[in-house]
PDB file of C-alpha atoms in Angstrom:
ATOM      1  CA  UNK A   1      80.714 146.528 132.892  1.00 98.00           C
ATOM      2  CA  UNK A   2      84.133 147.480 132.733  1.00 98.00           C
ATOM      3  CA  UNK A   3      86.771 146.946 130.467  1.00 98.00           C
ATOM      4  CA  UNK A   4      90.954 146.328 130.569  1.00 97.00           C
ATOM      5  CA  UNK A   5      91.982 147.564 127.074  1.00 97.00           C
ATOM      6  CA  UNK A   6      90.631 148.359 123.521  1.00 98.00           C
ATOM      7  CA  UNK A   7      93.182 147.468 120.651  1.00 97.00           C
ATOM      8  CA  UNK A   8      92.892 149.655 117.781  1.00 96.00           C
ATOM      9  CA  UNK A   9      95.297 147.290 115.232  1.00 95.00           C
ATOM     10  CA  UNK A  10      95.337 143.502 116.585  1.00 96.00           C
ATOM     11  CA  UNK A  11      95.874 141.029 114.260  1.00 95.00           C
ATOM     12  CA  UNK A  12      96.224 137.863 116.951  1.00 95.00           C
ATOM     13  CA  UNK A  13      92.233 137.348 117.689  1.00 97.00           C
ATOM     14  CA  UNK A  14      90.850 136.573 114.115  1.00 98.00           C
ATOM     15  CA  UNK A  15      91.213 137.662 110.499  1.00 98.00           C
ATOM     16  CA  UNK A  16      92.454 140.789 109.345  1.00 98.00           C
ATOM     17  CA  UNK A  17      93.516 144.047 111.688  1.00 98.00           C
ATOM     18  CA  UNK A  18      90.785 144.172 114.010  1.00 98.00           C
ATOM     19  CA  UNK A  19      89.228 146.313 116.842  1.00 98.00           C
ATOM     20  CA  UNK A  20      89.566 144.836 120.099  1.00 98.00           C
ATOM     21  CA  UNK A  21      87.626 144.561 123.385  1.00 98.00           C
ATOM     22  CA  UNK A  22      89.223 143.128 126.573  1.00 98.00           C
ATOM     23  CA  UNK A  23      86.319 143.070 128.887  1.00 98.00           C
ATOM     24  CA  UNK A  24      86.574 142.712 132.653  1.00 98.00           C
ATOM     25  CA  UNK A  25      84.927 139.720 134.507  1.00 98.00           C
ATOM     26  CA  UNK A  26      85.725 136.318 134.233  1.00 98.00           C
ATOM     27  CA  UNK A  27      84.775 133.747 136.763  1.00 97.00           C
ATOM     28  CA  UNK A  28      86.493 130.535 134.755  1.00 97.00           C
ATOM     29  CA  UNK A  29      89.927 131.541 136.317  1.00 96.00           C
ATOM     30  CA  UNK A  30      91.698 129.370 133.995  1.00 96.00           C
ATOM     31  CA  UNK A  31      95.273 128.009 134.920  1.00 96.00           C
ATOM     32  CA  UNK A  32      97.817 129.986 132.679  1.00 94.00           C
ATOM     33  CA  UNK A  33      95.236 132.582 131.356  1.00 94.00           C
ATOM     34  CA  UNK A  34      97.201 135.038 129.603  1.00 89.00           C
ATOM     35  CA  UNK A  35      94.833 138.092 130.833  1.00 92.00           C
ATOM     36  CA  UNK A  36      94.222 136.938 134.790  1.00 95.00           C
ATOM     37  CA  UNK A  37      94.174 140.487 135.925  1.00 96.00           C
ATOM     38  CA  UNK A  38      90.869 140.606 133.918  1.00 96.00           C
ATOM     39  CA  UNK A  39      89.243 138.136 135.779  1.00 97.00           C
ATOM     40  CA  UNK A  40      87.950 141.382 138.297  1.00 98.00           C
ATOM     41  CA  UNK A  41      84.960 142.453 137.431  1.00 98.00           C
ATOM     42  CA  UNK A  42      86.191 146.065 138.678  1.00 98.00           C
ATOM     43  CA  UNK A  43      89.361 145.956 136.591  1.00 98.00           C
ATOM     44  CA  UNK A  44      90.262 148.950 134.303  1.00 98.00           C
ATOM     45  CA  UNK A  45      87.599 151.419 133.181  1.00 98.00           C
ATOM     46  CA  UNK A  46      83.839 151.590 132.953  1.00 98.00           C
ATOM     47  CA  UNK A  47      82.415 150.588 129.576  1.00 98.00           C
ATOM     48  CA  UNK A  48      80.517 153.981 128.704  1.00 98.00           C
ATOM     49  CA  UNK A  49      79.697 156.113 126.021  1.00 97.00           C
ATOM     50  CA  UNK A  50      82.968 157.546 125.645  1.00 98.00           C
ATOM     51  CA  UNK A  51      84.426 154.109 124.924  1.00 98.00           C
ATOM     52  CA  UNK A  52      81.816 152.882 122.507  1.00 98.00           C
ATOM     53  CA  UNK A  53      82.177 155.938 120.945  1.00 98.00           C
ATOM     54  CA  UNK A  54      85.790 155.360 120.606  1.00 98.00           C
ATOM     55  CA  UNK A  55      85.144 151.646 119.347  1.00 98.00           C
ATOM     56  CA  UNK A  56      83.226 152.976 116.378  1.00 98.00           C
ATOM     57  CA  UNK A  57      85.447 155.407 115.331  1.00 98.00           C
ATOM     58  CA  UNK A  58      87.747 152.874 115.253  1.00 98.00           C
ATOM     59  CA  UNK A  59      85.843 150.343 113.286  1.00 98.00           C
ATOM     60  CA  UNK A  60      85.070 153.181 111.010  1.00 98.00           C
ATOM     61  CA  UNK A  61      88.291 153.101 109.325  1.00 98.00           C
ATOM     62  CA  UNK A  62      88.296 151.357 106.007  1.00 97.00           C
ATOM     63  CA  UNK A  63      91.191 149.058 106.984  1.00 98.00           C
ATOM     64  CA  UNK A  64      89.767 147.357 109.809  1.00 98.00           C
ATOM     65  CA  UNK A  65      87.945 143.922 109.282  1.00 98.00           C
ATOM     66  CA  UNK A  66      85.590 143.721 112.145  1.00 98.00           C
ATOM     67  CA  UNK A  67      85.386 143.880 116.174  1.00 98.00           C
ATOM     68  CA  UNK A  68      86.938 141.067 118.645  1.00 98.00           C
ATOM     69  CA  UNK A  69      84.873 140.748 122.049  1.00 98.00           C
ATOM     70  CA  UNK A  70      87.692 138.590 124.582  1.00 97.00           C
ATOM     71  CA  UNK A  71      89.019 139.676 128.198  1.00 93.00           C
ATOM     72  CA  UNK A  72      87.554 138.391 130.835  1.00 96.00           C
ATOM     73  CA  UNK A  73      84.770 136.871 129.683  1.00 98.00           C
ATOM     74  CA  UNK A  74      82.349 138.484 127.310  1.00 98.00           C
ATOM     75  CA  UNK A  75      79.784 135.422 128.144  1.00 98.00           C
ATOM     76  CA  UNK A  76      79.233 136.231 131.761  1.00 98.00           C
ATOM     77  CA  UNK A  77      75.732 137.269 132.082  1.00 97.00           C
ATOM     78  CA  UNK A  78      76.768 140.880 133.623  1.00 96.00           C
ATOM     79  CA  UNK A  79      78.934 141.699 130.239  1.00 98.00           C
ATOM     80  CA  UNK A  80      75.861 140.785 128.032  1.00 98.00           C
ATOM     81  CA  UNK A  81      73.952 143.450 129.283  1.00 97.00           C
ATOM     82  CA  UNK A  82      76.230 145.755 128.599  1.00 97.00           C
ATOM     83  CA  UNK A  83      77.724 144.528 125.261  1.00 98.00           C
ATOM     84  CA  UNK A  84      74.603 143.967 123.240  1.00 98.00           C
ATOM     85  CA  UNK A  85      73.613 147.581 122.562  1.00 98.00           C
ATOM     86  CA  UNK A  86      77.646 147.900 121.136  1.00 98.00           C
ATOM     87  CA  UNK A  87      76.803 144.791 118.861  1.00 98.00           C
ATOM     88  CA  UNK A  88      73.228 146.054 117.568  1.00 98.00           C
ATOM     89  CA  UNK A  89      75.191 149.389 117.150  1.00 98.00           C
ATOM     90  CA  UNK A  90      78.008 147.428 115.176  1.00 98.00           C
ATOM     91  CA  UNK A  91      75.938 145.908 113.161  1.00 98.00           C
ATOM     92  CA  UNK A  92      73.630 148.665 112.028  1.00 98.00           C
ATOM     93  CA  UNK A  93      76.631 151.041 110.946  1.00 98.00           C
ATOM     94  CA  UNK A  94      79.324 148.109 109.964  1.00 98.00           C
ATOM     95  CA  UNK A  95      77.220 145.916 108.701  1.00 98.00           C
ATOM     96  CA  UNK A  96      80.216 144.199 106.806  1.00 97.00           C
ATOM     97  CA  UNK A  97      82.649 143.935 109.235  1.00 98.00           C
ATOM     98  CA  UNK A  98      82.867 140.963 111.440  1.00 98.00           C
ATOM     99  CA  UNK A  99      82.095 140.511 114.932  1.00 98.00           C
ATOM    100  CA  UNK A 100      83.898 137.669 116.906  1.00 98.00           C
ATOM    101  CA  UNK A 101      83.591 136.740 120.436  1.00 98.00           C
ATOM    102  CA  UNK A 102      86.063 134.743 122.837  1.00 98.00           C
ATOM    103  CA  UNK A 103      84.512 132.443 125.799  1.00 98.00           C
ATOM    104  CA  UNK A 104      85.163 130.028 128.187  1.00 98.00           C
ATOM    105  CA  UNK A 105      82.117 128.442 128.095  1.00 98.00           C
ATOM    106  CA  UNK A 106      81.164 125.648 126.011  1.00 98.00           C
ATOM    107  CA  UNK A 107      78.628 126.569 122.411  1.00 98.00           C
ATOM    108  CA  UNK A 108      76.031 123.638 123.001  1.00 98.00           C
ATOM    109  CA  UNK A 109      76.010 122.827 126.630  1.00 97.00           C
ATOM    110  CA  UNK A 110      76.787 126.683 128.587  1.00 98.00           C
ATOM    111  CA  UNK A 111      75.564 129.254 126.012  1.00 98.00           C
ATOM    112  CA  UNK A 112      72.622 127.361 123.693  1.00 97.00           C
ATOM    113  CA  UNK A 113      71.364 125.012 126.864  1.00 96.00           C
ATOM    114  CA  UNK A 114      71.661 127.239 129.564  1.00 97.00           C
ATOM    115  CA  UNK A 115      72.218 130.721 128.616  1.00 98.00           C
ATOM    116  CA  UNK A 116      70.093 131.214 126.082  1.00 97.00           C
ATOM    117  CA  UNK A 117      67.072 130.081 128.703  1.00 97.00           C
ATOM    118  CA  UNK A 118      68.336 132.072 131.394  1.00 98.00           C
ATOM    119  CA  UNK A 119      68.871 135.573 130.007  1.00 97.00           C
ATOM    120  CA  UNK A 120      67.220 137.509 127.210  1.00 97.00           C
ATOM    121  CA  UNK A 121      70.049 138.912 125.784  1.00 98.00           C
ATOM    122  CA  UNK A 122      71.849 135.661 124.891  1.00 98.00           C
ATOM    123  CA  UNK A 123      69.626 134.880 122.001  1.00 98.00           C
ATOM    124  CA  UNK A 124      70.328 138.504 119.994  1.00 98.00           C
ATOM    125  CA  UNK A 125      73.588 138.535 121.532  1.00 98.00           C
ATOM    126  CA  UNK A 126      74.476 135.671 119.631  1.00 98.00           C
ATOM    127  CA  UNK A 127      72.638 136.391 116.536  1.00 98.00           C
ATOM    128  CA  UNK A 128      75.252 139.344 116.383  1.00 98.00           C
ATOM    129  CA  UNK A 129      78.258 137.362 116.533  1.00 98.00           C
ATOM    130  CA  UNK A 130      79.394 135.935 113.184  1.00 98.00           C
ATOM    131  CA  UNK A 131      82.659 133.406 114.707  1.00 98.00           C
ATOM    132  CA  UNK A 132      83.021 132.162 118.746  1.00 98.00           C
ATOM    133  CA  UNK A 133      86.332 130.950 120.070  1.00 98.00           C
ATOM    134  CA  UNK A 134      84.476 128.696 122.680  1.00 98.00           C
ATOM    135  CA  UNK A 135      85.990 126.427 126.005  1.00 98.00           C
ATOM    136  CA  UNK A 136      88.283 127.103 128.778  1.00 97.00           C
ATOM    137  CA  UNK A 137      92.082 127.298 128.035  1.00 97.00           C
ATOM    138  CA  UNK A 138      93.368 124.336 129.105  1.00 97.00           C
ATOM    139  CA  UNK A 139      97.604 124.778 130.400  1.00 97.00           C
ATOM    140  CA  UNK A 140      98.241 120.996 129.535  1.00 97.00           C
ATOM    141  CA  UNK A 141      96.614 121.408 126.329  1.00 98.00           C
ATOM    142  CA  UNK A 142      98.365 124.693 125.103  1.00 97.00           C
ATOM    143  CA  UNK A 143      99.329 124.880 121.306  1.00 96.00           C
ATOM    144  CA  UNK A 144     101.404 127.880 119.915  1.00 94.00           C
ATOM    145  CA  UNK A 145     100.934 126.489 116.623  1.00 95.00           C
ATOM    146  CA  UNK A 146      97.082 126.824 116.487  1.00 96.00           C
ATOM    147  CA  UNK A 147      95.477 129.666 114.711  1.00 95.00           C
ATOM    148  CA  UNK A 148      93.272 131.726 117.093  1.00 97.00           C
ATOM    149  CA  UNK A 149      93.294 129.760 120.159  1.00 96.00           C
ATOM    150  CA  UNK A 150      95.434 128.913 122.761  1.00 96.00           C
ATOM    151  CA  UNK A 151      94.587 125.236 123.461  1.00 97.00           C
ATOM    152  CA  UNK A 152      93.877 122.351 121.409  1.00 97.00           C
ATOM    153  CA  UNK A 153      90.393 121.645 123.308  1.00 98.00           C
ATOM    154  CA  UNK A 154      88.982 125.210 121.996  1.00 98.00           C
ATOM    155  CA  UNK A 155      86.662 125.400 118.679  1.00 98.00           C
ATOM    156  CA  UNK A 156      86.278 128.101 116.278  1.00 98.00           C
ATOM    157  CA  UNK A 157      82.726 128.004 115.102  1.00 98.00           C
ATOM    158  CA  UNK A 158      80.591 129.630 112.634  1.00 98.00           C
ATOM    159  CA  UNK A 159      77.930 131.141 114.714  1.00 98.00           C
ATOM    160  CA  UNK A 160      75.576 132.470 111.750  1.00 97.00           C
ATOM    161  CA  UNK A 161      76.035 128.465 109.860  1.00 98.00           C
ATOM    162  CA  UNK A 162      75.285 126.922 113.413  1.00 98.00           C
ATOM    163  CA  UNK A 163      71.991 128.927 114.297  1.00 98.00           C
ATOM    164  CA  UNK A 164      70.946 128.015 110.706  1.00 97.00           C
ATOM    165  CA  UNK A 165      71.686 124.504 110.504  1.00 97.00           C
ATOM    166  CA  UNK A 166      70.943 123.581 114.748  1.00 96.00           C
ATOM    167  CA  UNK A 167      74.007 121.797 114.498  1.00 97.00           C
ATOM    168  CA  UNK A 168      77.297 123.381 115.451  1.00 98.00           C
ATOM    169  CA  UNK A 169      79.281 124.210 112.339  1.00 98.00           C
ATOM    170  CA  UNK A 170      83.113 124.809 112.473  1.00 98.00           C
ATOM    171  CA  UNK A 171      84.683 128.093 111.293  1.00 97.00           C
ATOM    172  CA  UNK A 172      86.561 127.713 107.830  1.00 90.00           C
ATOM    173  CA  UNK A 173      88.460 129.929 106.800  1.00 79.00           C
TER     174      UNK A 173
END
């Protein structure tokens, strides 16, 4: 996998100053995606041990609230595989801080129906992830005024309250 940016101070993709992943790969291609140059899988860097390492110094600080996964898509099947041993590592030496994820695709239907029986890592991957931003950004439906998202069709939900209940639970802040 390889990665466009990590944000050491972002406070526009969830709550509190947060460490941020832009990952590279996205095959939604959404009109008026903020990030298209990300939509390359071979955009920016490789994701290695050098920039993990650099992600958990960063979290390390007392400051920071918790780790944003966006890009590109974090989702795509490719990124899993390579963000799931970050995410067991976040969680075994942060376990307080927060881990959320920004995707394209759709909680029920893309990731529980169909990803979840298609690749392994989906399952742990989202056991990991405490709040997902899900659906494409839609231009027609863009919203400055909502928190965390970009278009009025996109859901923050509470991944940890949704697993429990088998229902999908919105985020509340």
């Amino acid at each position: 996998m390889n990665y466009g940016e990590i944000k050491n101070c972002d406070i526009a993709n969830g709550v509190g100053v947060r460490v941020s992943l832009f990952v590279s790969g996205c095959t939604h291609h959404c009109e008026g995606c903020f990030n298209p140059m990300t939509w390359d899988f071979n955009y920016g860097k490789p994701f290695d041990k050098e920039a993990e390492e650099h992600i958990t110094e960063l979290l390390s600080h007392e400051y920071i609230r918790g780790l944003t996964l966006l890009g590109g898509e974090p989702m795509e099947p490719e990124n899993q595989k390579a963000l799931l041993p970050l995410l067991r590592r976040v969680r075994k030496e942060f376990p307080k801080k927060d881990i959320w994820c920004y995707t394209g695709y759709t909680f029920e239907r893309d990731i529980l129906n169909d990803m979840c029986q298609k690749y392994e890592e989906t399952p742990e991957l989202l056991r990991c992830i405490d709040v997902l931003v899900d659906g494409e950004f839609i231009l027609a439906r863009k919203n400055i005024s909502l928190r965390f998202r970009g278009s009025d069709n996109q859901r923050i939900i509470d991944v940890k309250k949704s697993l429990e209940t088998g229902t999908t639970v919105l985020w509340n802040d």
